[in-house]
PDB file of C-alpha atoms and ligand atoms in Angstrom:
ATOM      1  CA  MET A 211      -0.073  -0.078   0.015  1.00  0.00           C
ATOM      2  CA  LYS A 212       0.956   3.581  -0.594  1.00  0.00           C
ATOM      3  CA  LEU A 213      -0.432   5.826   1.993  1.00  0.00           C
ATOM      4  CA  ILE A 214      -0.175   9.242   3.584  1.00  0.00           C
ATOM      5  CA  LEU A 215      -0.942   9.431   7.184  1.00  0.00           C
ATOM      6  CA  LEU A 216      -2.153  12.788   8.206  1.00  0.00           C
ATOM      7  CA  GLY A 217      -3.068  13.820  12.011  1.00  0.00           C
ATOM      8  CA  ALA A 218      -2.150  16.236  14.753  1.00  0.00           C
ATOM      9  CA  PRO A 219       0.769  15.400  16.818  1.00  0.00           C
ATOM     10  CA  GLY A 220      -0.150  12.451  18.977  1.00  0.00           C
ATOM     11  CA  ALA A 221      -2.940  11.310  16.836  1.00  0.00           C
ATOM     12  CA  GLY A 222      -1.432   7.926  16.309  1.00  0.00           C
ATOM     13  CA  LYS A 223       0.364   8.351  12.980  1.00  0.00           C
ATOM     14  CA  GLY A 224       3.276   6.278  13.888  1.00  0.00           C
ATOM     15  CA  THR A 225       1.330   3.609  16.068  1.00  0.00           C
ATOM     16  CA  VAL A 226      -0.988   3.037  12.963  1.00  0.00           C
ATOM     17  CA  ALA A 227       1.922   3.027  10.309  1.00  0.00           C
ATOM     18  CA  LYS A 228       3.872   0.379  12.232  1.00  0.00           C
ATOM     19  CA  LEU A 229       0.719  -1.998  12.477  1.00  0.00           C
ATOM     20  CA  LEU A 230      -0.047  -1.218   8.916  1.00  0.00           C
ATOM     21  CA  ALA A 231       3.686  -1.915   7.822  1.00  0.00           C
ATOM     22  CA  GLU A 232       3.433  -5.438   9.626  1.00  0.00           C
ATOM     23  CA  MET A 233       0.530  -6.298   7.582  1.00  0.00           C
ATOM     24  CA  ASP A 234       2.002  -6.416   4.078  1.00  0.00           C
ATOM     25  CA  GLY A 235       5.671  -5.261   4.375  1.00  0.00           C
ATOM     26  CA  SER A 236       5.028  -1.797   3.229  1.00  0.00           C
ATOM     27  CA  VAL A 237       7.622   0.324   4.784  1.00  0.00           C
ATOM     28  CA  GLN A 238       7.113   3.198   7.558  1.00  0.00           C
ATOM     29  CA  ILE A 239       8.794   6.381   6.466  1.00  0.00           C
ATOM     30  CA  SER A 240       8.757   8.726   9.461  1.00  0.00           C
ATOM     31  CA  THR A 241      10.342  12.106   8.901  1.00  0.00           C
ATOM     32  CA  GLY A 242      10.321  12.694  12.708  1.00  0.00           C
ATOM     33  CA  ASP A 243      12.170   9.465  13.130  1.00  0.00           C
ATOM     34  CA  ILE A 244      14.662  10.313  10.429  1.00  0.00           C
ATOM     35  CA  LEU A 245      15.245  13.712  11.933  1.00  0.00           C
ATOM     36  CA  ARG A 246      15.503  12.613  15.611  1.00  0.00           C
ATOM     37  CA  GLY A 247      17.955   9.988  14.137  1.00  0.00           C
ATOM     38  CA  ALA A 248      20.219  12.918  12.727  1.00  0.00           C
ATOM     39  CA  VAL A 249      20.102  14.831  16.039  1.00  0.00           C
ATOM     40  CA  THR A 250      21.241  11.875  17.845  1.00  0.00           C
ATOM     41  CA  ALA A 251      24.059  10.777  15.475  1.00  0.00           C
ATOM     42  CA  GLY A 252      25.185  14.823  15.600  1.00  0.00           C
ATOM     43  CA  THR A 253      25.267  14.968  11.856  1.00  0.00           C
ATOM     44  CA  GLU A 254      25.517  18.391  10.245  1.00  0.00           C
ATOM     45  CA  LEU A 255      21.792  18.214   9.617  1.00  0.00           C
ATOM     46  CA  GLY A 256      21.226  17.218  13.090  1.00  0.00           C
ATOM     47  CA  LYS A 257      22.950  20.271  14.512  1.00  0.00           C
ATOM     48  CA  GLN A 258      21.083  22.671  12.140  1.00  0.00           C
ATOM     49  CA  ILE A 259      17.570  21.311  13.056  1.00  0.00           C
ATOM     50  CA  GLU A 260      18.012  20.333  16.744  1.00  0.00           C
ATOM     51  CA  SER A 261      16.647  23.789  18.242  1.00  0.00           C
ATOM     52  CA  LEU A 262      13.921  23.649  15.810  1.00  0.00           C
ATOM     53  CA  MET A 263      12.602  20.454  16.824  1.00  0.00           C
ATOM     54  CA  LYS A 264      12.997  20.755  20.417  1.00  0.00           C
ATOM     55  CA  SER A 265      10.731  24.018  20.423  1.00  0.00           C
ATOM     56  CA  GLY A 266       8.318  22.175  18.038  1.00  0.00           C
ATOM     57  CA  ASP A 267       8.881  24.442  14.842  1.00  0.00           C
ATOM     58  CA  LEU A 268       8.972  22.774  11.528  1.00  0.00           C
ATOM     59  CA  VAL A 269      12.186  22.012   9.732  1.00  0.00           C
ATOM     60  CA  PRO A 270      12.451  23.785   6.450  1.00  0.00           C
ATOM     61  CA  ASP A 271      10.585  22.429   3.554  1.00  0.00           C
ATOM     62  CA  GLU A 272      13.769  22.116   1.172  1.00  0.00           C
ATOM     63  CA  LEU A 273      15.558  20.009   3.766  1.00  0.00           C
ATOM     64  CA  ILE A 274      12.516  17.672   4.067  1.00  0.00           C
ATOM     65  CA  MET A 275      12.258  17.363   0.317  1.00  0.00           C
ATOM     66  CA  ASP A 276      15.931  16.717  -0.312  1.00  0.00           C
ATOM     67  CA  ILE A 277      15.714  13.789   2.284  1.00  0.00           C
ATOM     68  CA  MET A 278      12.386  12.360   1.094  1.00  0.00           C
ATOM     69  CA  GLU A 279      13.438  12.533  -2.849  1.00  0.00           C
ATOM     70  CA  GLN A 280      16.309  10.132  -1.923  1.00  0.00           C
ATOM     71  CA  ARG A 281      14.243   8.082   0.485  1.00  0.00           C
ATOM     72  CA  LEU A 282      11.407   7.394  -1.826  1.00  0.00           C
ATOM     73  CA  GLN A 283      13.796   5.914  -4.294  1.00  0.00           C
ATOM     74  CA  GLU A 284      15.321   3.232  -2.179  1.00  0.00           C
ATOM     75  CA  PRO A 285      14.511  -0.265  -2.941  1.00  0.00           C
ATOM     76  CA  ASP A 286      12.307  -1.017   0.216  1.00  0.00           C
ATOM     77  CA  CYS A 287       9.904   1.482  -1.180  1.00  0.00           C
ATOM     78  CA  GLU A 288       8.961  -0.789  -4.159  1.00  0.00           C
ATOM     79  CA  LYS A 289       6.607  -2.922  -1.870  1.00  0.00           C
ATOM     80  CA  GLY A 290       4.697   0.045  -0.582  1.00  0.00           C
ATOM     81  CA  PHE A 291       5.331   3.036   1.915  1.00  0.00           C
ATOM     82  CA  LEU A 292       3.537   4.677   4.797  1.00  0.00           C
ATOM     83  CA  LEU A 293       4.330   8.323   4.949  1.00  0.00           C
ATOM     84  CA  ASP A 294       4.099   9.147   8.789  1.00  0.00           C
ATOM     85  CA  GLY A 295       4.476  13.067   9.353  1.00  0.00           C
ATOM     86  CA  PHE A 296       5.140  13.885   5.759  1.00  0.00           C
ATOM     87  CA  PRO A 297       4.057  15.947   3.977  1.00  0.00           C
ATOM     88  CA  ARG A 298       3.453  18.651   6.466  1.00  0.00           C
ATOM     89  CA  THR A 299       2.762  21.975   4.590  1.00  0.00           C
ATOM     90  CA  ILE A 300       1.121  22.796   1.367  1.00  0.00           C
ATOM     91  CA  PRO A 301       4.514  23.300  -0.468  1.00  0.00           C
ATOM     92  CA  GLN A 302       5.555  19.754   0.730  1.00  0.00           C
ATOM     93  CA  ALA A 303       2.256  18.165  -0.643  1.00  0.00           C
ATOM     94  CA  GLU A 304       2.734  20.080  -4.047  1.00  0.00           C
ATOM     95  CA  ALA A 305       6.448  19.096  -4.361  1.00  0.00           C
ATOM     96  CA  LEU A 306       5.534  15.296  -3.473  1.00  0.00           C
ATOM     97  CA  LYS A 307       2.934  15.446  -5.989  1.00  0.00           C
ATOM     98  CA  GLY A 308       5.566  16.506  -8.696  1.00  0.00           C
ATOM     99  CA  LEU A 309       8.087  13.795  -7.275  1.00  0.00           C
ATOM    100  CA  LEU A 310       5.623  10.805  -7.382  1.00  0.00           C
ATOM    101  CA  ALA A 311       4.328  11.910 -10.909  1.00  0.00           C
ATOM    102  CA  LYS A 312       8.229  11.955 -12.020  1.00  0.00           C
ATOM    103  CA  LEU A 313       8.605   8.618 -10.393  1.00  0.00           C
ATOM    104  CA  GLY A 314       5.411   7.152 -11.899  1.00  0.00           C
ATOM    105  CA  ILE A 315       3.932   6.281  -8.484  1.00  0.00           C
ATOM    106  CA  GLU A 316       0.294   6.511  -7.606  1.00  0.00           C
ATOM    107  CA  LEU A 317      -1.003   6.973  -3.959  1.00  0.00           C
ATOM    108  CA  ASP A 318      -3.917   4.893  -2.678  1.00  0.00           C
ATOM    109  CA  MET A 319      -5.027   7.294   0.094  1.00  0.00           C
ATOM    110  CA  ALA A 320      -4.266  10.083   2.344  1.00  0.00           C
ATOM    111  CA  VAL A 321      -5.698   9.033   5.806  1.00  0.00           C
ATOM    112  CA  ASN A 322      -6.663  11.699   8.238  1.00  0.00           C
ATOM    113  CA  LEU A 323      -6.500  10.161  11.806  1.00  0.00           C
ATOM    114  CA  GLU A 324      -9.035  12.529  13.471  1.00  0.00           C
ATOM    115  CA  VAL A 325      -8.732  12.710  17.542  1.00  0.00           C
ATOM    116  CA  ALA A 326     -10.205  15.475  19.859  1.00  0.00           C
ATOM    117  CA  ARG A 327      -7.638  17.671  21.530  1.00  0.00           C
ATOM    118  CA  GLU A 328      -8.011  16.298  25.005  1.00  0.00           C
ATOM    119  CA  VAL A 329      -7.236  12.917  23.813  1.00  0.00           C
ATOM    120  CA  ILE A 330      -4.061  14.131  22.059  1.00  0.00           C
ATOM    121  CA  LEU A 331      -2.987  15.963  25.123  1.00  0.00           C
ATOM    122  CA  ASP A 332      -3.400  12.937  27.244  1.00  0.00           C
ATOM    123  CA  ARG A 333      -1.620  10.516  24.582  1.00  0.00           C
ATOM    124  CA  LEU A 334       1.356  12.930  24.416  1.00  0.00           C
ATOM    125  CA  THR A 335       1.899  13.327  28.132  1.00  0.00           C
ATOM    126  CA  THR A 336       1.606   9.473  28.493  1.00  0.00           C
ATOM    127  CA  ARG A 337       3.770   8.419  25.375  1.00  0.00           C
ATOM    128  CA  ARG A 338       7.076   6.963  25.810  1.00  0.00           C
ATOM    129  CA  THR A 339       9.535   6.393  23.224  1.00  0.00           C
ATOM    130  CA  CYS A 340      12.527   4.028  22.726  1.00  0.00           C
ATOM    131  CA  SER A 341      15.762   6.106  22.826  1.00  0.00           C
ATOM    132  CA  ASN A 342      17.468   3.846  20.219  1.00  0.00           C
ATOM    133  CA  SER A 343      17.278   6.067  17.096  1.00  0.00           C
ATOM    134  CA  ASP A 344      17.249   2.662  15.052  1.00  0.00           C
ATOM    135  CA  CYS A 345      14.261   1.374  16.993  1.00  0.00           C
ATOM    136  CA  GLN A 346      12.040   4.411  18.339  1.00  0.00           C
ATOM    137  CA  ALA A 347       9.266   1.909  19.210  1.00  0.00           C
ATOM    138  CA  ILE A 348       6.166   3.783  20.663  1.00  0.00           C
ATOM    139  CA  TYR A 349       4.642   2.955  24.092  1.00  0.00           C
ATOM    140  CA  ASN A 350       2.041   4.634  26.416  1.00  0.00           C
ATOM    141  CA  VAL A 351       2.017   4.155  29.968  1.00  0.00           C
ATOM    142  CA  LYS A 352      -1.759   3.898  29.985  1.00  0.00           C
ATOM    143  CA  SER A 353      -2.766   2.233  26.726  1.00  0.00           C
ATOM    144  CA  ASN A 354       0.521   0.427  25.775  1.00  0.00           C
ATOM    145  CA  PRO A 355       3.089   0.049  28.494  1.00  0.00           C
ATOM    146  CA  SER A 356       6.458  -1.743  27.857  1.00  0.00           C
ATOM    147  CA  ARG A 357       6.668  -5.023  29.642  1.00  0.00           C
ATOM    148  CA  GLN A 358       9.424  -3.880  31.919  1.00  0.00           C
ATOM    149  CA  ALA A 359       9.059  -0.232  32.914  1.00  0.00           C
ATOM    150  CA  GLY A 360      11.420   2.206  31.142  1.00  0.00           C
ATOM    151  CA  ILE A 361      12.951  -0.577  28.910  1.00  0.00           C
ATOM    152  CA  CYS A 362      12.035  -1.222  25.341  1.00  0.00           C
ATOM    153  CA  ASP A 363      10.563  -4.696  24.640  1.00  0.00           C
ATOM    154  CA  LYS A 364      12.360  -4.726  21.160  1.00  0.00           C
ATOM    155  CA  CYS A 365      15.700  -3.773  21.777  1.00  0.00           C
ATOM    156  CA  GLY A 366      16.113  -3.382  25.478  1.00  0.00           C
ATOM    157  CA  SER A 367      17.244   0.238  25.325  1.00  0.00           C
ATOM    158  CA  PRO A 368      15.707   2.925  27.776  1.00  0.00           C
ATOM    159  CA  VAL A 369      12.539   4.155  26.971  1.00  0.00           C
ATOM    160  CA  ILE A 370      12.208   7.883  27.353  1.00  0.00           C
ATOM    161  CA  GLN A 371       9.830  11.164  26.892  1.00  0.00           C
ATOM    162  CA  ARG A 372      10.937  13.123  23.748  1.00  0.00           C
ATOM    163  CA  ASP A 373      12.631  16.462  23.922  1.00  0.00           C
ATOM    164  CA  ASP A 374       9.473  18.075  22.321  1.00  0.00           C
ATOM    165  CA  GLU A 375       7.266  16.809  24.883  1.00  0.00           C
ATOM    166  CA  THR A 376       7.440  19.722  27.286  1.00  0.00           C
ATOM    167  CA  ALA A 377       3.943  21.449  27.932  1.00  0.00           C
ATOM    168  CA  GLU A 378       5.456  24.513  25.962  1.00  0.00           C
ATOM    169  CA  ALA A 379       6.575  22.397  22.682  1.00  0.00           C
ATOM    170  CA  ILE A 380       3.263  20.378  22.716  1.00  0.00           C
ATOM    171  CA  SER A 381       1.408  23.370  22.553  1.00  0.00           C
ATOM    172  CA  HIS A 382       3.414  24.977  19.950  1.00  0.00           C
ATOM    173  CA  ARG A 383       3.437  21.793  17.936  1.00  0.00           C
ATOM    174  CA  LEU A 384      -0.473  21.851  18.079  1.00  0.00           C
ATOM    175  CA  GLN A 385      -0.666  25.378  16.990  1.00  0.00           C
ATOM    176  CA  THR A 386       1.846  24.763  14.129  1.00  0.00           C
ATOM    177  CA  TYR A 387      -0.533  21.743  13.026  1.00  0.00           C
ATOM    178  CA  VAL A 388      -3.685  24.000  12.981  1.00  0.00           C
ATOM    179  CA  GLU A 389      -1.639  26.513  10.852  1.00  0.00           C
ATOM    180  CA  LYS A 390       0.428  24.663   8.445  1.00  0.00           C
ATOM    181  CA  THR A 391      -0.500  21.184   8.313  1.00  0.00           C
ATOM    182  CA  ALA A 392      -4.433  20.904   8.775  1.00  0.00           C
ATOM    183  CA  PRO A 393      -4.840  22.632   5.384  1.00  0.00           C
ATOM    184  CA  LEU A 394      -3.460  19.377   3.867  1.00  0.00           C
ATOM    185  CA  ILE A 395      -6.832  17.674   4.639  1.00  0.00           C
ATOM    186  CA  GLY A 396      -8.607  20.256   2.054  1.00  0.00           C
ATOM    187  CA  PHE A 397      -5.750  19.453  -0.492  1.00  0.00           C
ATOM    188  CA  TYR A 398      -6.089  15.765  -0.435  1.00  0.00           C
ATOM    189  CA  GLU A 399      -9.987  16.092  -0.352  1.00  0.00           C
ATOM    190  CA  LYS A 400      -9.425  17.943  -3.704  1.00  0.00           C
ATOM    191  CA  GLU A 401      -7.154  15.177  -5.075  1.00  0.00           C
ATOM    192  CA  GLY A 402      -9.918  12.555  -4.347  1.00  0.00           C
ATOM    193  CA  LEU A 403      -7.642  10.891  -1.934  1.00  0.00           C
ATOM    194  CA  LEU A 404      -8.835  11.704   1.634  1.00  0.00           C
ATOM    195  CA  LEU A 405     -10.156   9.203   3.936  1.00  0.00           C
ATOM    196  CA  THR A 406     -10.862  10.608   7.458  1.00  0.00           C
ATOM    197  CA  VAL A 407     -10.924   7.906  10.211  1.00  0.00           C
ATOM    198  CA  ASP A 408     -12.212   8.469  13.965  1.00  0.00           C
ATOM    199  CA  ALA A 409      -8.845   7.580  15.644  1.00  0.00           C
ATOM    200  CA  ALA A 410     -10.187   8.066  19.230  1.00  0.00           C
ATOM    201  CA  GLY A 411     -10.809   4.419  19.644  1.00  0.00           C
ATOM    202  CA  PRO A 412      -8.260   1.414  19.965  1.00  0.00           C
ATOM    203  CA  SER A 413      -5.730   0.844  17.092  1.00  0.00           C
ATOM    204  CA  GLU A 414      -7.473  -2.123  16.004  1.00  0.00           C
ATOM    205  CA  THR A 415     -10.652  -0.298  15.237  1.00  0.00           C
ATOM    206  CA  VAL A 416      -8.598   2.317  13.013  1.00  0.00           C
ATOM    207  CA  LEU A 417      -6.930  -0.421  11.281  1.00  0.00           C
ATOM    208  CA  ALA A 418      -9.876  -2.136  10.444  1.00  0.00           C
ATOM    209  CA  ALA A 419     -11.526   1.177   9.038  1.00  0.00           C
ATOM    210  CA  ILE A 420      -8.452   1.677   6.745  1.00  0.00           C
ATOM    211  CA  GLY A 421      -8.238  -1.879   5.644  1.00  0.00           C
ATOM    212  CA  ALA A 422     -11.939  -1.849   4.619  1.00  0.00           C
ATOM    213  CA  LYS A 423     -11.764   1.253   2.642  1.00  0.00           C
ATOM    214  CA  LEU A 424      -8.430  -0.179   0.956  1.00  0.00           C
ATOM    215  CA  ALA A 425     -10.298  -3.592  -0.193  1.00  0.00           C
ATOM    216  CA  ALA A 426     -13.170  -1.608  -1.512  1.00  0.00           C
ATOM    217  CA  ALA A 427     -11.108   0.537  -3.567  1.00  0.00           C
TER     218      ALA A 427
HETATM  219  P1  AP5 B 174       6.873  13.788  14.469  1.00  0.00           P
HETATM  220  O1  AP5 B 174       7.844  12.908  14.921  1.00  0.00           O
HETATM  221  O2  AP5 B 174       6.332  13.317  13.049  1.00  0.00           O
HETATM  222  O3  AP5 B 174       5.816  14.313  15.369  1.00  0.00           O
HETATM  223  P2  AP5 B 174       4.188  14.522  15.430  1.00  0.00           P
HETATM  224  O4  AP5 B 174       3.659  14.692  14.058  1.00  0.00           O
HETATM  225  O5  AP5 B 174       4.185  15.611  16.381  1.00  0.00           O
HETATM  226  O6  AP5 B 174       3.513  13.303  15.734  1.00  0.00           O
HETATM  227  P3  AP5 B 174       4.004  12.274  16.929  1.00  0.00           P
HETATM  228  O7  AP5 B 174       5.182  11.422  16.596  1.00  0.00           O
HETATM  229  O8  AP5 B 174       4.048  13.200  18.269  1.00  0.00           O
HETATM  230  O9  AP5 B 174       2.548  11.579  17.250  1.00  0.00           O
HETATM  231  P4  AP5 B 174       1.849  10.199  16.304  1.00  0.00           P
HETATM  232  O10 AP5 B 174       0.941  11.063  15.620  1.00  0.00           O
HETATM  233  O11 AP5 B 174       2.977   9.556  15.538  1.00  0.00           O
HETATM  234  O12 AP5 B 174       1.440   9.610  17.513  1.00  0.00           O
HETATM  235  P5  AP5 B 174       1.981   8.110  18.161  1.00  0.00           P
HETATM  236  O13 AP5 B 174       1.674   7.076  17.217  1.00  0.00           O
HETATM  237  O14 AP5 B 174       3.318   8.321  18.551  1.00  0.00           O
HETATM  238  O15 AP5 B 174       7.705  15.286  14.308  1.00  0.00           O
HETATM  239  C1  AP5 B 174       8.563  15.688  15.467  1.00  0.00           C
HETATM  240  C2  AP5 B 174       9.197  17.055  14.712  1.00  0.00           C
HETATM  241  O16 AP5 B 174      10.056  16.613  13.463  1.00  0.00           O
HETATM  242  C3  AP5 B 174       8.174  18.068  14.284  1.00  0.00           C
HETATM  243  O17 AP5 B 174       7.709  19.030  15.234  1.00  0.00           O
HETATM  244  C4  AP5 B 174       9.104  18.791  13.266  1.00  0.00           C
HETATM  245  O18 AP5 B 174      10.063  19.722  13.965  1.00  0.00           O
HETATM  246  C5  AP5 B 174       9.960  17.577  12.554  1.00  0.00           C
HETATM  247  N1  AP5 B 174       9.335  17.384  11.327  1.00  0.00           N
HETATM  248  C6  AP5 B 174       9.127  15.775  11.104  1.00  0.00           C
HETATM  249  N2  AP5 B 174       8.424  15.909  10.165  1.00  0.00           N
HETATM  250  C7  AP5 B 174       8.326  16.965   9.223  1.00  0.00           C
HETATM  251  C8  AP5 B 174       8.053  17.587   8.171  1.00  0.00           C
HETATM  252  N3  AP5 B 174       7.397  16.972   7.339  1.00  0.00           N
HETATM  253  N4  AP5 B 174       8.321  18.784   7.830  1.00  0.00           N
HETATM  254  C9  AP5 B 174       8.930  19.657   8.748  1.00  0.00           C
HETATM  255  N5  AP5 B 174       9.188  19.189   9.921  1.00  0.00           N
HETATM  256  C10 AP5 B 174       9.182  18.024  10.312  1.00  0.00           C
HETATM  257  O19 AP5 B 174       1.069   8.162  19.467  1.00  0.00           O
HETATM  258  C11 AP5 B 174       0.987   8.960  20.548  1.00  0.00           C
HETATM  259  C12 AP5 B 174       0.587   8.184  21.646  1.00  0.00           C
HETATM  260  O20 AP5 B 174      -0.672   7.794  21.714  1.00  0.00           O
HETATM  261  C13 AP5 B 174       1.643   7.036  22.055  1.00  0.00           C
HETATM  262  O21 AP5 B 174       1.903   6.666  23.459  1.00  0.00           O
HETATM  263  C14 AP5 B 174       0.730   5.740  21.586  1.00  0.00           C
HETATM  264  O22 AP5 B 174       0.990   4.492  22.111  1.00  0.00           O
HETATM  265  C15 AP5 B 174      -0.680   6.147  21.912  1.00  0.00           C
HETATM  266  N6  AP5 B 174      -1.811   5.799  21.096  1.00  0.00           N
HETATM  267  C16 AP5 B 174      -1.779   5.815  19.610  1.00  0.00           C
HETATM  268  N7  AP5 B 174      -2.716   5.281  19.131  1.00  0.00           N
HETATM  269  C17 AP5 B 174      -3.688   5.008  20.270  1.00  0.00           C
HETATM  270  C18 AP5 B 174      -5.142   4.521  20.255  1.00  0.00           C
HETATM  271  N8  AP5 B 174      -5.702   4.391  19.072  1.00  0.00           N
HETATM  272  N9  AP5 B 174      -5.448   4.272  21.560  1.00  0.00           N
HETATM  273  C19 AP5 B 174      -4.809   4.639  22.530  1.00  0.00           C
HETATM  274  N10 AP5 B 174      -3.468   5.159  22.374  1.00  0.00           N
HETATM  275  C20 AP5 B 174      -2.991   5.367  21.408  1.00  0.00           C
END
């Protein structure tokens, strides 16, 4: 499958992308994971974007498009991909449209995960993430705790709160979402690709709604 996952911070894009990837071998491509990996590794890109990410600002469109133009041409994308956190602005969506046309790739859907703000705030303050940048497994102290508190089930690394999970950064990320990312819902509706899913319930229900729509397409 070739999907875009849209939704506010904490809507469940990463969680749903990982579960969908297990279903048919499509690859999850999370720009957030790629950028956090660069920060942890201390690369030139990482140094350039660290403070932007910590405060909850978006990374410049040109940097993101450079990364994604290369990433989408890697061999593991041939089976399908789940774009998690990308595109994030109208210029990114326009650039992605041009890139996919150039590569001869057709998207199946842009799935908008809809969740009320109170649920999002609760999910973000209770989320925990594996600190190993090659893993970045997602947990939640309420809905999906790791088996041993503070330790990743998959790789054994410490499970932590992200740098952008302070109250101030969360509030800024939500505001940035409303201003810059929510307009993508209208963009993909016009493209005839939008599927809006109520993502307040358990992940299994969200997956079933996406699966049913894909099967009917
Ligand atoms: P990114 O990593 O993409 O963060 P985000 O969009 O803010 O999204 P999150 O990762 O916070 O949430 P999510 O929707 O994946 O939810 P999750 O599955 O974890 O981006 C971080 C930063 O990188 C940005 O601020 C920006 O600086 C930069 N960046 C990234 N991409 C960029 C781009 N394209 N352009 C420019 N800058 C970019 O779930 C949240 C919690 O809820 C978890 O604990 C989970 O266990 C729980 N949960 C999930 N689903 C359910 C459910 N159904 N029921 C109960 N609990 C659930």
